[in-house]
Coordinates of C-alpha atoms in Angstrom, one line a residue:
Chain A
X27 CA -41.2 -15.6 25.0
X28 CA -37.8 -14.0 24.2
X29 CA -39.4 -11.2 22.4
X30 CA -39.8 -8.0 24.3
X31 CA -43.3 -6.8 25.1
X32 CA -42.6 -3.5 23.2
X33 CA -42.8 -5.4 19.9
X34 CA -46.1 -7.0 20.8
X35 CA -47.3 -3.5 21.7
X36 CA -46.0 -2.1 18.4
X37 CA -47.8 -4.8 16.5
X38 CA -50.9 -4.3 18.5
X39 CA -50.9 -0.6 17.7
X40 CA -50.3 -1.5 14.1
X41 CA -52.8 -4.3 13.9
X42 CA -54.5 -3.1 10.7
X43 CA -51.2 -3.0 8.8
X44 CA -49.9 -6.3 10.2
X45 CA -53.1 -8.0 9.2
X46 CA -52.6 -7.1 5.6
X47 CA -51.2 -10.0 3.6
X48 CA -48.6 -8.0 1.7
X49 CA -45.1 -9.4 1.8
X50 CA -43.4 -6.8 4.2
X51 CA -40.5 -5.8 1.9
X52 CA -43.1 -4.9 -0.8
X53 CA -45.5 -3.2 1.6
X54 CA -45.8 0.4 0.4
X55 CA -47.2 1.7 3.6
X56 CA -43.8 2.9 4.9
X57 CA -42.1 3.6 1.5
X58 CA -42.2 7.4 2.0
X59 CA -40.9 7.0 5.6
X60 CA -38.1 4.8 4.5
X61 CA -37.1 7.1 1.6
X62 CA -37.2 10.1 3.9
X63 CA -35.1 8.6 6.7
X64 CA -32.7 7.0 4.2
X65 CA -32.1 10.4 2.6
X66 CA -31.4 12.0 6.0
X67 CA -29.1 9.2 7.1
X68 CA -27.3 9.0 3.8
X69 CA -26.8 12.7 3.5
X70 CA -25.6 13.1 7.1
X71 CA -23.2 10.2 6.6
X72 CA -22.0 11.6 3.3
X73 CA -21.4 15.1 4.7
X74 CA -19.6 13.7 7.8
X75 CA -17.4 11.5 5.7
X76 CA -16.7 14.0 2.9
X77 CA -16.0 17.0 5.2
X78 CA -14.4 15.5 8.3
X79 CA -13.5 11.9 8.3
X80 CA -12.1 11.1 4.8
X81 CA -9.8 14.3 4.7
X82 CA -8.5 13.3 8.1
X83 CA -7.6 9.8 6.8
X84 CA -6.2 11.2 3.6
X85 CA -3.9 13.7 5.4
X86 CA -2.8 11.0 7.9
X87 CA -1.8 8.6 5.1
X88 CA -0.1 11.4 3.2
X89 CA 1.8 12.7 6.3
X90 CA 3.0 9.2 6.9
X91 CA 4.1 8.8 3.3
X92 CA 5.9 12.1 3.4
X93 CA 7.5 11.2 6.7
X94 CA 8.8 7.9 5.3
X95 CA 10.1 9.6 2.2
X96 CA 11.9 12.2 4.4
X97 CA 13.4 9.6 6.6
X98 CA 14.6 7.7 3.6
X99 CA 16.1 10.9 2.2
X100 CA 17.8 11.5 5.6
X101 CA 19.1 8.0 5.6
X102 CA 20.5 8.3 2.1
X103 CA 22.1 11.6 3.1
X104 CA 23.7 10.0 6.2
X105 CA 25.0 7.2 4.0
X106 CA 26.5 9.6 1.5
X107 CA 28.2 11.5 4.4
X108 CA 29.5 8.3 5.8
X109 CA 30.9 7.3 2.4
X110 CA 32.5 10.8 2.0
X111 CA 34.1 10.5 5.5
X112 CA 35.4 7.0 4.5
X113 CA 36.9 8.4 1.3
X114 CA 38.6 11.3 3.2
X115 CA 40.0 8.8 5.7
X116 CA 41.3 6.6 2.8
X117 CA 42.8 9.7 1.2
X118 CA 44.6 10.9 4.3
X119 CA 45.9 7.4 4.9
X120 CA 47.3 7.2 1.4
X121 CA 48.9 10.6 1.8
X122 CA 50.5 9.6 5.1
X123 CA 51.7 6.4 3.5
X124 CA 53.3 8.2 0.6
X125 CA 54.8 10.8 2.9
X126 CA 56.4 8.0 4.9
X127 CA 57.7 6.5 1.7
X128 CA 59.2 9.9 0.8
X129 CA 61.0 10.2 4.1
X130 CA 62.3 6.7 3.9
X131 CA 63.6 7.3 0.4
X132 CA 65.3 10.6 1.4
X133 CA 67.0 9.0 4.3
X134 CA 68.1 6.1 2.1
X135 CA 69.5 8.5 -0.5
X136 CA 71.3 10.6 2.1
X137 CA 72.9 7.5 3.6
X138 CA 73.8 6.2 0.2
X139 CA 75.5 9.5 -0.6
X140 CA 77.4 9.6 2.6
X141 CA 78.5 6.0 2.1
X142 CA 79.6 6.7 -1.5
X143 CA 81.6 9.7 -0.3
X144 CA 83.3 7.7 2.4
X145 CA 84.1 5.0 -0.1
X146 CA 85.5 7.4 -2.6
X147 CA 87.7 9.0 0.0
X148 CA 89.0 5.7 1.1
X149 CA 89.6 4.6 -2.5
X150 CA 91.4 7.8 -3.3
X151 CA 93.7 7.4 -0.3
X152 CA 94.4 3.8 -1.3
X153 CA 95.1 4.8 -4.8
X154 CA 97.5 7.5 -3.6
X155 CA 99.3 5.0 -1.4
X156 CA 99.5 2.6 -4.3
X157 CA 100.9 5.3 -6.6
X158 CA 103.5 6.2 -4.0
X159 CA 104.4 2.5 -3.6
X160 CA 104.6 2.0 -7.4
X161 CA 106.8 5.1 -7.8
X162 CA 109.2 3.9 -5.1
X163 CA 109.3 0.5 -6.8
X164 CA 110.0 2.0 -10.2
X165 CA 112.8 4.2 -8.7
X166 CA 114.3 1.2 -7.1
X167 CA 114.1 -0.7 -10.4
X168 CA 115.7 2.1 -12.4
X169 CA 118.4 2.4 -9.9
X170 CA 119.0 -1.3 -10.0
X171 CA 119.1 -1.3 -13.8
X172 CA 121.6 1.5 -13.8
X173 CA 123.8 -0.4 -11.5
X174 CA 123.4 -3.5 -13.7
X175 CA 124.6 -1.5 -16.7
X176 CA 127.7 -0.3 -14.9
X177 CA 128.5 -3.7 -13.6
X178 CA 127.9 -5.3 -17.0
X179 CA 130.2 -2.7 -18.7
X180 CA 133.0 -3.2 -16.3
X181 CA 132.5 -7.0 -16.5
X182 CA 132.6 -6.8 -20.3
X183 CA 135.8 -4.7 -20.2
X184 CA 137.4 -7.1 -17.8
X185 CA 136.3 -10.1 -19.9
X186 CA 137.6 -8.6 -23.1
X187 CA 140.9 -7.6 -21.4
X188 CA 141.3 -11.0 -20.0
X189 CA 140.5 -12.8 -23.2
X190 CA 141.9 -10.6 -25.9
X191 CA 144.3 -8.6 -23.9
X192 CA 142.9 -5.5 -25.3
X193 CA 142.3 -2.7 -23.1
X194 CA 138.9 -1.4 -23.6
X195 CA 137.9 2.0 -22.5
X196 CA 134.9 2.3 -20.3
X197 CA 133.0 4.2 -23.0
X198 CA 133.4 1.5 -25.6
X199 CA 132.4 -1.1 -23.1
X200 CA 129.4 0.8 -22.2
X201 CA 128.4 1.2 -25.8
X202 CA 128.8 -2.5 -26.4
X203 CA 126.7 -3.3 -23.4
X204 CA 124.0 -0.9 -24.5
X205 CA 124.1 -2.5 -28.0
X206 CA 123.7 -5.9 -26.6
X207 CA 121.0 -4.9 -24.2
X208 CA 119.1 -3.1 -27.0
X209 CA 119.7 -6.0 -29.4
X210 CA 118.5 -8.4 -26.8
Chain B
X25 CA -42.6 -19.7 22.2
X26 CA -40.3 -17.8 19.9
X27 CA -41.8 -16.7 16.7
X28 CA -40.8 -18.9 13.9
X29 CA -42.3 -16.8 11.1
X30 CA -39.4 -16.2 8.8
X31 CA -41.1 -13.1 7.3
X32 CA -41.8 -11.2 10.5
X33 CA -38.2 -9.9 10.7
X34 CA -38.8 -7.7 7.6
X35 CA -41.9 -6.0 9.1
X36 CA -41.7 -2.3 9.4
X37 CA -43.4 -0.8 12.4
X38 CA -43.5 2.5 14.2
X39 CA -41.4 3.0 17.3
X40 CA -42.6 4.1 20.7
X41 CA -40.4 6.6 22.4
X42 CA -41.3 7.1 26.1
X43 CA -44.8 5.8 25.4
X44 CA -45.3 8.1 22.4
X45 CA -45.3 6.9 18.9
X46 CA -43.0 8.9 16.6
X47 CA -45.7 9.3 14.0
X48 CA -45.8 12.4 11.8
X49 CA -46.9 13.3 8.3
X50 CA -45.7 15.7 5.7
X51 CA -47.6 16.7 2.6
X52 CA -49.9 13.8 3.3
X53 CA -47.0 11.3 3.4
X54 CA -46.5 9.1 6.4
X55 CA -42.9 9.8 7.6
X56 CA -43.1 8.0 10.9
X57 CA -39.9 7.0 12.6
X58 CA -39.9 3.2 12.3
X59 CA -37.5 0.4 13.2
X60 CA -36.2 0.8 9.7
X61 CA -35.5 4.5 10.3
X62 CA -33.9 3.5 13.6
X63 CA -31.4 1.2 11.8
X64 CA -30.7 3.7 9.0
X65 CA -29.8 6.4 11.6
X66 CA -27.9 3.9 13.7
X67 CA -25.9 2.8 10.6
X68 CA -24.8 6.4 9.9
X69 CA -24.2 7.3 13.6
X70 CA -22.3 4.1 14.2
X71 CA -20.1 4.6 11.1
X72 CA -19.4 8.2 12.1
X73 CA -18.6 7.4 15.7
X74 CA -16.4 4.4 14.8
X75 CA -14.4 6.3 12.2
X76 CA -14.0 9.4 14.4
X77 CA -12.8 7.3 17.3
X78 CA -10.4 5.3 15.1
X79 CA -9.0 8.5 13.5
X80 CA -9.1 10.5 16.8
X81 CA -5.4 10.4 17.4
X82 CA -4.2 10.5 13.8
X83 CA -1.0 8.7 14.8
X84 CA 1.8 8.2 12.4
X85 CA 2.1 4.6 13.7
X86 CA -1.6 3.7 13.7
X87 CA -3.5 1.9 16.3
X88 CA -5.5 -1.2 15.3
X89 CA -8.7 0.7 14.8
X90 CA -6.9 3.4 12.8
X91 CA -5.3 0.7 10.7
X92 CA -8.7 -0.7 9.9
X93 CA -10.1 2.7 9.0
X94 CA -7.1 3.4 6.7
X95 CA -7.4 -0.1 5.2
X96 CA -11.0 0.5 4.3
X97 CA -10.1 3.8 2.8
X98 CA -7.3 2.3 0.7
X99 CA -9.6 -0.6 -0.3
X100 CA -12.3 1.7 -1.7
X101 CA -9.8 4.1 -3.2
X102 CA -8.0 1.3 -5.0
X103 CA -11.3 -0.2 -6.2
X104 CA -12.4 3.1 -7.6
X105 CA -9.0 3.9 -9.2
X106 CA -8.6 0.5 -10.8
X107 CA -12.1 0.3 -12.3
X108 CA -12.7 3.9 -13.3
X109 CA -9.3 5.6 -13.4
X110 CA -7.7 8.3 -11.3
X111 CA -10.1 11.0 -12.5
X112 CA -12.9 9.1 -10.9
X113 CA -11.5 10.0 -7.4
X114 CA -13.9 13.0 -7.3
X115 CA -16.6 10.4 -6.7
X116 CA -14.6 8.8 -3.9
X117 CA -16.7 10.2 -1.0
X118 CA -19.8 9.0 -2.8
X119 CA -18.6 5.5 -3.4
X120 CA -17.1 5.3 0.1
X121 CA -20.4 6.4 1.7
X122 CA -22.3 3.8 -0.4
X123 CA -19.9 1.0 0.5
X124 CA -19.7 1.7 4.2
X125 CA -23.4 2.4 4.6
X126 CA -24.4 -0.9 2.9
X127 CA -21.6 -2.8 4.8
X128 CA -22.5 -1.5 8.2
X129 CA -26.3 -1.9 7.5
X130 CA -25.7 -5.5 6.4
X131 CA -23.6 -6.2 9.4
X132 CA -26.1 -4.7 11.8
X133 CA -28.7 -7.0 10.2
X134 CA -26.7 -10.0 11.2
X135 CA -27.6 -9.5 14.9
X136 CA -30.5 -11.8 15.7
X137 CA -31.5 -9.7 18.7
X138 CA -30.5 -6.1 19.1
X139 CA -31.1 -3.3 21.6
X140 CA -33.5 -1.7 19.2
X141 CA -37.3 -1.2 19.0
X142 CA -38.8 -4.7 19.3
X143 CA -35.5 -6.1 20.4
X144 CA -34.9 -7.6 17.0
X145 CA -32.5 -6.6 14.3
X146 CA -33.6 -5.2 11.0
X147 CA -31.7 -5.4 7.7
X148 CA -32.5 -2.2 5.8
X149 CA -30.9 -3.5 2.7
X150 CA -33.5 -6.3 2.6
X151 CA -36.1 -3.8 1.5
X152 CA -36.4 -3.2 -2.2
X153 CA -37.3 0.5 -1.7
X154 CA -34.0 1.1 0.1
X155 CA -31.8 -0.6 -2.4
X156 CA -33.8 0.8 -5.3
X157 CA -33.2 4.3 -3.9
X158 CA -29.5 3.7 -3.6
X159 CA -29.3 2.2 -7.1
X160 CA -31.3 5.1 -8.7
X161 CA -29.0 7.6 -7.0
X162 CA -26.0 5.9 -8.7
X163 CA -27.9 5.7 -12.0
X164 CA -29.0 9.3 -12.0
X165 CA -25.4 10.4 -11.0
X166 CA -24.0 8.5 -14.0
X167 CA -26.7 9.9 -16.3
X168 CA -26.5 13.6 -15.1
X169 CA -22.7 13.7 -14.7
X170 CA -22.2 11.8 -18.0
X171 CA -24.4 14.3 -19.9
X172 CA -22.9 17.3 -18.1
X173 CA -19.3 16.3 -18.7
X174 CA -19.5 14.8 -22.2
X175 CA -22.5 16.4 -23.7
X176 CA -23.9 14.5 -26.7
X177 CA -20.7 12.4 -26.7
X178 CA -22.2 10.6 -23.7
X179 CA -24.5 8.7 -26.2
X180 CA -21.4 7.0 -27.6
X181 CA -21.9 4.7 -24.6
X182 CA -24.8 3.1 -26.5
X183 CA -22.9 2.8 -29.8
X184 CA -19.9 0.5 -29.3
X185 CA -17.1 1.1 -31.8
X186 CA -15.9 -1.6 -34.1
X187 CA -19.3 -3.3 -34.5
X188 CA -20.3 -4.1 -38.1
X189 CA -23.0 -1.7 -39.5
X190 CA -25.6 -4.4 -40.1
X191 CA -25.9 -5.4 -36.5
X192 CA -25.1 -1.9 -35.0
X193 CA -28.8 -0.9 -34.5
X194 CA -29.4 -4.2 -32.7
X195 CA -26.4 -3.8 -30.5
X196 CA -27.3 -0.2 -29.7
X197 CA -30.8 -1.3 -28.7
X198 CA -29.3 -3.9 -26.4
X199 CA -27.0 -1.4 -24.9
X200 CA -29.9 1.0 -24.3
X201 CA -31.9 -1.7 -22.6
X202 CA -29.0 -2.8 -20.5
X203 CA -28.3 0.8 -19.4
X204 CA -32.0 1.4 -18.5
X205 CA -32.2 -1.9 -16.6
X206 CA -29.0 -1.2 -14.6
X207 CA -30.8 0.2 -11.5
X208 CA -33.1 -2.8 -11.5
X209 CA -30.3 -5.4 -11.5
X210 CA -28.2 -3.2 -9.2
X211 CA -30.9 -2.9 -6.6
X212 CA -32.4 -6.4 -6.9
X213 CA -29.0 -8.1 -6.5
X214 CA -28.5 -6.6 -3.1
X215 CA -32.1 -6.8 -2.0
X216 CA -32.6 -10.4 -3.0
X217 CA -29.3 -11.6 -1.5
X218 CA -30.1 -10.1 1.9
X219 CA -33.7 -11.1 1.9
X220 CA -33.1 -14.7 0.8
X221 CA -30.2 -15.1 3.3
X222 CA -32.2 -13.8 6.2
X223 CA -35.2 -15.9 5.4
X224 CA -33.0 -19.0 5.1
X225 CA -31.4 -18.3 8.4
X226 CA -34.7 -17.8 10.1
X227 CA -36.2 -20.9 8.5
X228 CA -33.4 -23.2 9.8
X229 CA -33.3 -21.4 13.2
X230 CA -37.1 -22.0 13.3
X231 CA -36.6 -25.7 12.8
X232 CA -34.6 -25.9 16.0
X233 CA -37.4 -24.2 18.0
X234 CA -40.0 -26.4 16.4
X235 CA -38.0 -29.6 17.1
X236 CA -37.4 -28.5 20.7
X237 CA -41.0 -27.9 21.4
X238 CA -42.3 -30.2 24.2
X239 CA -45.4 -31.2 22.2
X240 CA -43.2 -32.3 19.2
X241 CA -40.6 -35.1 19.6
X242 CA -39.5 -34.6 23.2
X243 CA -35.9 -35.6 23.9
X244 CA -35.5 -36.9 20.3
X245 CA -36.3 -33.4 19.1
X246 CA -33.2 -32.0 20.9
X247 CA -31.1 -34.7 19.3
X248 CA -32.4 -34.1 15.8
X249 CA -32.2 -30.3 16.4
X250 CA -28.5 -30.5 16.2
X251 CA -28.8 -30.7 12.4
X252 CA -30.6 -27.4 11.8
X253 CA -28.4 -25.9 14.5
X254 CA -25.3 -26.9 12.5
X255 CA -26.9 -25.5 9.3
X256 CA -27.8 -22.2 11.0
X257 CA -24.2 -21.9 12.2
X258 CA -22.8 -22.5 8.8
X259 CA -25.4 -20.2 7.2
X260 CA -24.5 -17.5 9.7
X261 CA -20.9 -17.6 8.5
X262 CA -22.0 -17.6 4.9
X263 CA -24.3 -14.6 5.5
X264 CA -21.4 -12.6 7.0
X265 CA -19.5 -13.3 3.8
X266 CA -22.6 -12.3 1.7
X267 CA -23.1 -9.2 3.8
X268 CA -19.5 -8.0 3.0
X269 CA -19.6 -9.3 -0.6
X270 CA -22.9 -7.6 -1.5
X271 CA -21.6 -4.3 -0.2
X272 CA -18.4 -4.8 -2.2
X273 CA -20.4 -5.8 -5.4
X274 CA -22.7 -2.8 -5.1
X275 CA -19.7 -0.5 -4.7
X276 CA -17.7 -2.0 -7.5
X277 CA -20.7 -1.9 -9.9
X278 CA -21.1 1.8 -8.9
X279 CA -17.4 2.3 -9.9
X280 CA -18.0 0.6 -13.2
X281 CA -21.1 2.7 -14.0
X282 CA -19.2 5.8 -13.0
X283 CA -16.5 4.9 -15.4
X284 CA -19.1 5.0 -18.1
X285 CA -20.0 8.5 -17.1
X286 CA -16.3 9.6 -17.3
X287 CA -15.2 7.6 -20.4
X288 CA -18.3 6.9 -22.5
X289 CA -16.3 5.9 -25.5
X290 CA -15.1 2.7 -23.8

């Protein structure tokens, strides 16, 4: 009931064959026909696949593989560029830093030098002043000593005259004072 | 009532085209265009149309159909390379054609009804003459190419190395028999699988029709009919697996045999 009438017609037309009790897959009636059409179908399919379809698939796959490889190469190149740029940046940064260090050191040196000069100048002035002060002190001391000698001599002469009644010349008195002073 | 004869699906009959039978002869052979011829031509045309459509745009980022085409390509190429080595890739179009032809033919056979002559599907691989022709083609390719490429060294195939002298003649005899019987096992495997599967499907599907017949069990028939229906459903899934698997097995055996033609020394 679900089978189309064409089939019935085909079987009707082929009644002699259908009536034979041969198991259909082993029925040799249509062996030549099957081989013939198999050969045609298979050869057509082989040629179409071999000439047109398979090369198309092959080139598509290869193109994609090449494209991926190219893209990977480009990515690697970009990465290397980025790394180089990073290195250059680091380098310039280090340079700037060392330059800044140099400038700071120079400034410090100059300042130190100036400071040292100033200090030396002040020190020299102070030393000069000290020298002058010491000189005047020494002069005053010598003067005082000289006066002490004269006083001592005259005191000695006066003491001797008073005690022994001997007049002592200034020269002798001075000699005695000197000897006492040197012996002291 | 639907025909429950499980053998009828294998019958080959001539086809009417606008009321005319496509019957013709050549050198006394009947080369009529039959339902079998219809499905052979359909298999090739469908494969070409599907692959051409899938590869029409050749996009770098493939569409789904293009992905499927490329996956099948890679699948067959890997199968050939892993079993027969890279130098076997010269046979790639041949192995690919065999694989896709059998696969598409098996899949077309899975339709119970089909817009074809007689409105029923036909499994061309369920006919021994078809599978035998394909197997002989492989066998002759191995024999001719093996002899052409290796010369007398091809016969080393029958004399395995490392076998003790006293059993070597026996082993050689076995190797020769196994080589000669290759096209038989190669073709019968595919043929028997498809034939048996389709008979089984039709038998269980026929049970449903018989149980549902009004003169049989009546309403009870519908209830019991669930059982063969479930079986038919499960068998259909199994047959889809078998349809793919047998195409794969045929192709991989072809690869193994071609490997012998390329490297007969094992």
